[in-house]
Amino acid sequence: EPEVTQTPSHQVTQMGQEVILRCVPISNHLYFYWYRQILGQKVEFLVSFYNNEISEKSEIFDDQFSVERPDGSNFTLKIRSTKLEDSAMYFCASRANTYSTDTQYFGPGTRLTVL
Amino acid sequence: GNSVTQMEGPVTLSEEAFLTINCTYTATGYPSLFWYVQYPGEGLQLLLKATKADDKGSNKGFEATYRKETTSFHLEKGSVQVSDSAVYFCALTPTGTASKLTFGTGTRLQVTL
């Protein structure tokens, strides 16, 4: 069964460093998402991406964050200058089409630790 | 805005016990409702969903009914197993768009022998 994959599974970085989290969505999907979950808190939406542009973003997704689909398969989240409060589990998700009944499929997550 | 409220965990049950995890929501219109499950060390997996009032979603012995009048989507299972130990997330998405999921805080279920 097709699945969303994410790399790395765990990333440790120093405050102020740039990180890139990578995702490979399911191949025929059109909509891509990033969510994050700070330890012990709820899963929060960051950004959605369709047709090579951001379709929606949350207030968390400030100028330090960016997303890109550099080729036909990868979908990346970049944090330019990490802060301690960026430590969280980051989930990528993808969906096939535009109907809200359509399921979002999640990857296993990348745990980001900022020291 | 949209929001989802789940009962606090952890919930600890003995094997074969009955499970209820409460979920209520606030949303305009008629959102679609979901339960996702996260097993230890894994990502979020869709457990079941319902897209309109009175729909019942079911999977792997779990059920939830979309109750518009009480804005609820409680998760139930008649007889839990140790393998059901996981974190369960209730979520919604607005109708008619490819919009984001809004999640509850998650409820950890621990099933013991």
Short mmCIF file of C-alpha atoms in Angstrom, two decimals:
data_model
loop_
_atom_site.label_atom_id
_atom_site.label_comp_id
_atom_site.label_asym_id
_atom_site.label_seq_id
_atom_site.Cartn_x
_atom_site.Cartn_y
_atom_site.Cartn_z
CA GLU A 1 0.00 0.00 0.00
CA PRO A 2 1.37 3.45 -0.87
CA GLU A 3 2.54 5.49 2.07
CA VAL A 4 3.97 8.87 2.94
CA THR A 5 7.61 8.74 3.99
CA GLN A 6 9.63 11.29 5.94
CA THR A 7 13.31 11.77 6.57
CA PRO A 8 15.09 12.00 8.87
CA SER A 9 13.19 10.35 11.68
CA HIS A 10 15.06 12.45 14.23
CA GLN A 11 16.98 15.68 13.70
CA VAL A 12 19.03 17.42 16.36
CA THR A 13 20.22 20.95 15.65
CA GLN A 14 21.62 24.00 17.37
CA MET A 15 19.50 27.10 17.83
CA GLY A 16 19.89 29.44 14.88
CA GLN A 17 20.72 26.71 12.41
CA GLU A 18 18.71 25.95 9.30
CA VAL A 19 16.96 22.60 8.97
CA ILE A 20 15.20 20.94 6.07
CA LEU A 21 12.65 18.24 6.73
CA ARG A 22 11.85 15.99 3.82
CA CYS A 23 8.70 14.19 2.81
CA VAL A 24 7.75 11.97 -0.11
CA PRO A 25 3.96 12.12 -0.51
CA ILE A 26 1.92 9.39 -2.16
CA SER A 27 2.64 9.61 -5.86
CA ASN A 28 -0.73 10.57 -7.35
CA HIS A 29 -1.71 12.98 -4.59
CA LEU A 30 -2.23 16.66 -5.28
CA TYR A 31 -2.48 18.31 -1.86
CA PHE A 32 0.33 18.41 0.65
CA TYR A 33 0.42 19.51 4.26
CA TRP A 34 2.74 20.03 7.19
CA TYR A 35 1.58 19.73 10.78
CA ARG A 36 3.50 19.79 14.02
CA GLN A 37 2.99 18.45 17.51
CA ILE A 38 4.87 19.93 20.42
CA LEU A 39 5.35 17.30 23.12
CA GLY A 40 2.15 16.83 25.09
CA GLN A 41 0.16 19.25 22.96
CA LYS A 42 -2.26 18.92 20.09
CA VAL A 43 -1.39 18.40 16.45
CA GLU A 44 -1.34 21.83 14.78
CA PHE A 45 -1.67 22.75 11.13
CA LEU A 46 1.23 24.66 9.61
CA VAL A 47 0.69 24.90 5.86
CA SER A 48 -1.05 23.39 2.86
CA PHE A 49 0.35 23.31 -0.66
CA TYR A 50 -1.32 22.77 -4.01
CA ASN A 51 -0.31 23.37 -7.59
CA ASN A 52 3.14 24.54 -6.52
CA GLU A 53 1.96 27.23 -4.18
CA ILE A 54 0.83 27.68 -0.61
CA SER A 55 -2.97 27.47 -0.38
CA GLU A 56 -3.29 28.11 3.35
CA LYS A 57 -0.98 28.74 6.27
CA SER A 58 -1.37 29.20 10.00
CA GLU A 59 -0.05 32.00 12.17
CA ILE A 60 2.73 29.65 13.25
CA PHE A 61 4.05 29.57 9.69
CA ASP A 62 5.98 32.84 9.76
CA ASP A 63 8.85 34.07 7.60
CA GLN A 64 11.21 31.56 9.19
CA PHE A 65 9.33 28.73 7.50
CA SER A 66 9.14 27.84 3.83
CA VAL A 67 7.96 24.89 1.78
CA GLU A 68 9.00 23.63 -1.59
CA ARG A 69 8.33 20.85 -4.01
CA PRO A 70 11.74 20.81 -5.69
CA ASP A 71 10.99 17.88 -7.97
CA GLY A 72 8.08 15.61 -8.77
CA SER A 73 8.32 13.61 -5.59
CA ASN A 74 9.75 15.50 -2.62
CA PHE A 75 7.99 18.04 -0.45
CA THR A 76 10.21 19.91 2.00
CA LEU A 77 9.79 22.13 5.03
CA LYS A 78 12.64 24.53 5.76
CA ILE A 79 13.14 26.38 9.00
CA ARG A 80 15.70 29.11 8.38
CA SER A 81 16.86 29.89 11.89
CA THR A 82 15.58 27.41 14.44
CA LYS A 83 14.41 28.41 17.89
CA LEU A 84 14.07 26.30 21.00
CA GLU A 85 10.30 26.42 20.63
CA ASP A 86 10.51 24.79 17.21
CA SER A 87 11.28 21.49 18.95
CA ALA A 88 8.38 19.25 18.00
CA MET A 89 7.30 16.29 15.91
CA TYR A 90 6.64 17.41 12.35
CA PHE A 91 4.18 15.43 10.24
CA CYS A 92 3.76 15.56 6.51
CA ALA A 93 0.45 14.56 4.94
CA SER A 94 -0.96 14.25 1.45
CA ARG A 95 -4.41 13.97 -0.07
CA ALA A 96 -5.57 12.85 -3.49
CA ASN A 97 -8.16 15.43 -4.50
CA THR A 98 -10.22 18.37 -3.42
CA TYR A 99 -13.15 16.71 -1.67
CA SER A 100 -13.09 17.23 2.06
CA THR A 101 -14.20 13.64 2.58
CA ASP A 102 -10.97 12.51 1.07
CA THR A 103 -8.48 11.20 3.57
CA GLN A 104 -5.22 12.87 4.46
CA TYR A 105 -2.46 10.28 4.74
CA PHE A 106 0.26 11.02 7.25
CA GLY A 107 3.90 10.13 7.38
CA PRO A 108 5.61 8.77 10.51
CA GLY A 109 6.96 12.18 11.46
CA THR A 110 10.33 13.81 12.05
CA ARG A 111 11.23 14.61 15.62
CA LEU A 112 13.11 17.92 15.65
CA THR A 113 15.15 18.77 18.74
CA VAL A 114 16.61 22.27 18.94
CA LEU A 115 19.36 22.71 21.54
CA GLY B 1 -12.99 29.18 14.43
CA ASN B 2 -13.17 25.42 14.38
CA SER B 3 -12.14 23.42 17.43
CA VAL B 4 -12.21 19.88 18.78
CA THR B 5 -12.35 18.90 22.45
CA GLN B 6 -11.39 15.43 23.62
CA MET B 7 -11.51 13.83 27.01
CA GLU B 8 -8.29 13.92 28.95
CA GLY B 9 -6.20 10.81 29.16
CA PRO B 10 -4.66 8.52 29.86
CA VAL B 11 -7.44 5.97 29.81
CA THR B 12 -6.44 2.65 31.33
CA LEU B 13 -8.63 -0.38 30.70
CA SER B 14 -8.40 -4.10 31.14
CA GLU B 15 -8.55 -6.27 28.05
CA GLU B 16 -12.13 -6.91 26.86
CA ALA B 17 -13.45 -3.80 28.60
CA PHE B 18 -15.76 -1.33 26.83
CA LEU B 19 -14.14 1.83 25.53
CA THR B 20 -15.59 5.29 25.09
CA ILE B 21 -13.49 8.31 24.20
CA ASN B 22 -15.53 11.49 24.08
CA CYS B 23 -15.12 14.08 21.35
CA THR B 24 -17.11 17.25 20.78
CA TYR B 25 -16.55 19.88 18.16
CA THR B 26 -17.28 23.48 17.26
CA ALA B 27 -17.58 24.32 13.59
CA THR B 28 -19.74 26.20 11.15
CA GLY B 29 -21.72 24.23 8.63
CA TYR B 30 -21.29 20.50 8.28
CA PRO B 31 -17.70 19.43 8.80
CA SER B 32 -16.35 15.97 8.13
CA LEU B 33 -15.22 14.16 11.26
CA PHE B 34 -12.34 11.76 11.73
CA TRP B 35 -10.64 9.58 14.27
CA TYR B 36 -6.92 9.06 13.78
CA VAL B 37 -4.78 6.64 15.78
CA GLN B 38 -1.08 6.83 16.54
CA TYR B 39 0.57 3.60 17.63
CA PRO B 40 3.87 3.88 19.51
CA GLY B 41 6.65 5.03 17.22
CA GLU B 42 4.38 5.40 14.20
CA GLY B 43 2.57 8.16 12.32
CA LEU B 44 -1.08 9.10 12.32
CA GLN B 45 -3.39 6.56 10.69
CA LEU B 46 -6.99 7.14 9.78
CA LEU B 47 -9.18 4.91 11.93
CA LEU B 48 -12.63 5.96 10.73
CA LYS B 49 -14.56 8.91 9.40
CA ALA B 50 -18.08 10.29 8.92
CA THR B 51 -19.08 13.01 6.52
CA LYS B 52 -22.67 13.89 7.41
CA ALA B 53 -25.05 13.87 10.33
CA ASP B 54 -26.07 10.43 11.64
CA ASP B 55 -23.36 8.70 9.63
CA LYS B 56 -21.58 5.96 11.53
CA GLY B 57 -17.93 5.33 10.80
CA SER B 58 -16.52 1.94 11.73
CA ASN B 59 -13.25 0.06 11.43
CA LYS B 60 -11.45 -2.69 13.36
CA GLY B 61 -14.34 -2.93 15.85
CA PHE B 62 -14.30 0.81 16.56
CA GLU B 63 -17.37 2.93 15.86
CA ALA B 64 -18.33 6.59 16.04
CA THR B 65 -21.58 8.30 15.09
CA TYR B 66 -21.77 11.87 13.81
CA ARG B 67 -24.27 13.62 16.10
CA LYS B 68 -25.12 17.06 14.80
CA GLU B 69 -27.54 17.86 17.63
CA THR B 70 -24.88 17.32 20.31
CA THR B 71 -21.89 18.22 18.08
CA SER B 72 -20.24 14.99 19.13
CA PHE B 73 -18.32 12.10 17.57
CA HIS B 74 -17.54 9.74 20.44
CA LEU B 75 -15.34 6.73 19.76
CA GLU B 76 -16.47 3.35 21.08
CA LYS B 77 -15.29 -0.22 21.05
CA GLY B 78 -17.06 -3.09 22.70
CA SER B 79 -14.02 -5.12 23.72
CA VAL B 80 -10.54 -3.62 23.67
CA GLN B 81 -7.33 -5.55 23.17
CA VAL B 82 -3.79 -4.87 24.33
CA SER B 83 -2.94 -4.10 20.69
CA ASP B 84 -5.37 -1.14 20.80
CA SER B 85 -3.00 0.72 23.11
CA ALA B 86 -2.27 3.96 21.28
CA VAL B 87 -3.10 7.65 21.18
CA TYR B 88 -6.45 8.49 19.56
CA PHE B 89 -7.08 11.87 17.92
CA CYS B 90 -10.45 13.30 16.96
CA ALA B 91 -10.32 15.77 14.06
CA LEU B 92 -12.49 17.73 11.67
CA THR B 93 -12.21 19.42 8.33
CA PRO B 94 -14.68 21.89 6.82
CA THR B 95 -16.87 20.71 3.98
CA GLY B 96 -16.26 21.50 0.36
CA THR B 97 -12.59 22.41 0.55
CA ALA B 98 -9.24 20.71 0.66
CA SER B 99 -8.68 22.37 3.95
CA LYS B 100 -6.66 21.57 6.99
CA LEU B 101 -7.52 19.13 9.73
CA THR B 102 -8.22 20.57 13.16
CA PHE B 103 -7.24 18.08 15.85
CA GLY B 104 -8.14 17.49 19.45
CA THR B 105 -5.40 17.03 22.02
CA GLY B 106 -5.38 13.25 21.72
CA THR B 107 -6.30 10.60 24.29
CA ARG B 108 -3.81 7.95 25.29
CA LEU B 109 -5.34 4.49 25.75
CA GLN B 110 -3.47 1.85 27.73
CA VAL B 111 -4.96 -1.65 27.72
CA THR B 112 -3.64 -4.17 30.22
CA LEU B 113 -4.07 -7.92 30.54
#
